[in-house]
Amino acid sequence: MKVAIISGSVYGTAEEVARHAETKLKAAGYQAWHAARATLQDLEGFAPQALLAVTSTTGMGELPDNLMPLYSSLRDSLPAAFRGLPGAVIALGDSSYGDTYCGGGEQLRELFAELGVREVQPMLQLDASETVTPETDAEPWLAKLAEALKG
């Protein structure tokens, strides 16, 4: 199964988690692909059979700038190719920001719903105020995702 991993990061942490997810999914037997600044054409060219989004949250709960072009392209065109695909989201945030905590991840969950992507696992929230190793903290969730994609 081909799993496309898209990511949005300000300081590189979400990108590091995405690269780690790519490594773990490949080790689980998936053909995983990650591009930090993927375009819609890149994504469609890979022809994914599943989607994973990894993003940090900026400002008032927004997506990072490097993910906005892809997010906008997907939202504007709503490609039918992604309808029905399994998907999941990993959100990074800081709970001290209250209502905007993991807001970027929530935006991607909403976009996936609009695209018709089936959420196969609840969104993972990684709290910067509680962890210094988010990529390691994501491993149990990624193992469950690998199992969920098999079903």
CSV table of C-alpha atoms in Angstrom, one decimal:
chain,number,residue,atom,x,y,z
A,1,MET,CA,0.0,0.0,0.0
A,2,LYS,CA,1.2,3.5,-0.9
A,3,VAL,CA,1.0,6.0,2.0
A,4,ALA,CA,1.6,9.7,1.2
A,5,ILE,CA,2.8,11.7,4.2
A,6,ILE,CA,2.3,15.5,4.0
A,7,SER,CA,3.7,17.8,6.6
A,8,GLY,CA,3.7,21.4,7.8
A,9,SER,CA,6.4,22.6,10.1
A,10,VAL,CA,7.7,25.9,11.4
A,11,TYR,CA,10.8,24.9,13.3
A,12,GLY,CA,11.2,21.4,11.8
A,13,THR,CA,9.8,19.3,14.6
A,14,ALA,CA,6.7,18.2,12.6
A,15,GLU,CA,8.9,17.4,9.6
A,16,GLU,CA,11.1,15.2,11.8
A,17,VAL,CA,8.0,13.4,13.1
A,18,ALA,CA,6.9,12.9,9.4
A,19,ARG,CA,10.3,11.5,8.4
A,20,HIS,CA,10.2,9.2,11.4
A,21,ALA,CA,6.7,8.1,10.4
A,22,GLU,CA,7.9,7.4,6.9
A,23,THR,CA,10.7,5.2,8.3
A,24,LYS,CA,8.3,3.3,10.6
A,25,LEU,CA,5.7,2.7,7.9
A,26,LYS,CA,8.4,1.5,5.4
A,27,ALA,CA,9.6,-0.9,8.1
A,28,ALA,CA,6.0,-2.2,8.5
A,29,GLY,CA,6.0,-3.0,4.7
A,30,TYR,CA,4.3,0.1,3.3
A,31,GLN,CA,5.5,2.1,0.4
A,32,ALA,CA,5.7,5.4,2.3
A,33,TRP,CA,6.5,8.8,0.7
A,34,HIS,CA,7.1,12.1,2.4
A,35,ALA,CA,7.8,15.5,0.8
A,36,ALA,CA,8.0,18.5,3.1
A,37,ARG,CA,6.8,20.9,0.4
A,38,ALA,CA,4.6,18.6,-1.7
A,39,THR,CA,2.4,20.1,-4.3
A,40,LEU,CA,-1.0,18.7,-5.4
A,41,GLN,CA,0.8,17.4,-8.6
A,42,ASP,CA,3.4,15.6,-6.5
A,43,LEU,CA,0.7,14.0,-4.4
A,44,GLU,CA,-1.4,13.0,-7.4
A,45,GLY,CA,1.7,11.7,-9.2
A,46,PHE,CA,2.5,9.3,-6.2
A,47,ALA,CA,-1.1,8.1,-6.4
A,48,PRO,CA,-1.5,7.3,-2.7
A,49,GLN,CA,-3.7,4.6,-1.3
A,50,ALA,CA,-3.6,6.2,2.2
A,51,LEU,CA,-2.9,9.6,3.6
A,52,LEU,CA,-1.1,10.8,6.7
A,53,ALA,CA,-0.8,14.4,7.6
A,54,VAL,CA,1.7,15.7,10.2
A,55,THR,CA,1.5,19.3,11.2
A,56,SER,CA,2.5,21.8,13.9
A,57,THR,CA,0.2,24.7,14.8
A,58,THR,CA,1.1,28.4,14.5
A,59,GLY,CA,-0.2,31.7,15.6
A,60,MET,CA,-3.9,31.5,16.5
A,61,GLY,CA,-4.3,27.8,15.6
A,62,GLU,CA,-3.3,28.0,12.0
A,63,LEU,CA,-1.3,25.8,9.6
A,64,PRO,CA,2.4,26.5,9.0
A,65,ASP,CA,3.2,28.5,5.9
A,66,ASN,CA,4.9,25.7,4.1
A,67,LEU,CA,1.7,23.6,4.1
A,68,MET,CA,-0.7,26.3,3.0
A,69,PRO,CA,-0.2,26.0,-0.8
A,70,LEU,CA,-1.0,22.3,-0.7
A,71,TYR,CA,-3.9,22.8,1.7
A,72,SER,CA,-5.3,25.5,-0.5
A,73,SER,CA,-5.0,23.4,-3.6
A,74,LEU,CA,-6.7,20.4,-2.0
A,75,ARG,CA,-9.5,22.6,-0.6
A,76,ASP,CA,-10.1,24.4,-3.8
A,77,SER,CA,-10.1,21.4,-6.1
A,78,LEU,CA,-11.3,18.6,-3.8
A,79,PRO,CA,-9.8,15.9,-6.0
A,80,ALA,CA,-12.0,12.8,-6.3
A,81,ALA,CA,-8.9,10.5,-6.3
A,82,PHE,CA,-8.7,10.8,-2.5
A,83,ARG,CA,-12.4,10.0,-1.7
A,84,GLY,CA,-12.6,6.9,0.4
A,85,LEU,CA,-8.9,6.6,1.1
A,86,PRO,CA,-7.9,5.8,4.7
A,87,GLY,CA,-6.2,8.6,6.5
A,88,ALA,CA,-5.0,10.0,9.8
A,89,VAL,CA,-3.5,13.1,11.3
A,90,ILE,CA,-0.7,13.8,13.8
A,91,ALA,CA,-0.9,17.3,15.3
A,92,LEU,CA,1.8,19.0,17.2
A,93,GLY,CA,1.0,21.9,19.5
A,94,ASP,CA,1.4,23.4,23.0
A,95,SER,CA,-1.5,23.0,25.4
A,96,SER,CA,-0.5,26.2,27.1
A,97,TYR,CA,-2.2,28.0,24.1
A,98,GLY,CA,-5.6,26.8,25.2
A,99,ASP,CA,-8.3,26.9,22.6
A,100,THR,CA,-5.8,26.9,19.6
A,101,TYR,CA,-4.0,23.7,20.8
A,102,CYS,CA,-3.4,21.5,17.8
A,103,GLY,CA,-5.6,23.8,15.7
A,104,GLY,CA,-3.5,23.0,12.6
A,105,GLY,CA,-4.3,19.3,13.0
A,106,GLU,CA,-8.0,20.1,13.4
A,107,GLN,CA,-7.9,22.0,10.1
A,108,LEU,CA,-6.4,19.0,8.3
A,109,ARG,CA,-9.0,16.7,9.9
A,110,GLU,CA,-11.7,18.9,8.5
A,111,LEU,CA,-10.0,19.0,5.1
A,112,PHE,CA,-9.8,15.2,5.1
A,113,ALA,CA,-13.5,15.0,5.9
A,114,GLU,CA,-14.3,17.4,2.9
A,115,LEU,CA,-12.1,15.2,0.7
A,116,GLY,CA,-13.9,12.1,1.8
A,117,VAL,CA,-10.8,10.6,3.5
A,118,ARG,CA,-11.8,8.0,6.1
A,119,GLU,CA,-10.2,8.6,9.4
A,120,VAL,CA,-8.9,5.2,10.5
A,121,GLN,CA,-7.4,6.3,13.7
A,122,PRO,CA,-8.1,9.3,16.1
A,123,MET,CA,-5.8,12.3,15.7
A,124,LEU,CA,-2.6,12.0,17.7
A,125,GLN,CA,-1.9,15.2,19.7
A,126,LEU,CA,1.7,15.7,20.7
A,127,ASP,CA,2.1,18.4,23.4
A,128,ALA,CA,5.3,20.4,23.3
A,129,SER,CA,4.9,21.2,27.0
A,130,GLU,CA,5.0,17.5,27.8
A,131,THR,CA,7.5,16.0,25.4
A,132,VAL,CA,11.0,16.6,24.1
A,133,THR,CA,10.9,13.5,21.8
A,134,PRO,CA,7.7,13.7,19.7
A,135,GLU,CA,8.9,11.3,17.1
A,136,THR,CA,9.5,8.6,19.7
A,137,ASP,CA,6.2,9.4,21.4
A,138,ALA,CA,4.4,8.9,18.1
A,139,GLU,CA,5.7,5.3,17.7
A,140,PRO,CA,2.9,3.4,19.5
A,141,TRP,CA,0.3,5.4,17.5
A,142,LEU,CA,2.2,4.7,14.3
A,143,ALA,CA,2.2,1.0,15.1
A,144,LYS,CA,-1.6,1.1,15.5
A,145,LEU,CA,-1.9,3.1,12.3
A,146,ALA,CA,0.1,0.4,10.4
A,147,GLU,CA,-2.3,-2.2,11.7
A,148,ALA,CA,-5.4,-0.1,10.9
A,149,LEU,CA,-4.3,0.3,7.3
A,150,LYS,CA,-4.0,-3.5,6.9
A,151,GLY,CA,-7.7,-3.9,7.9
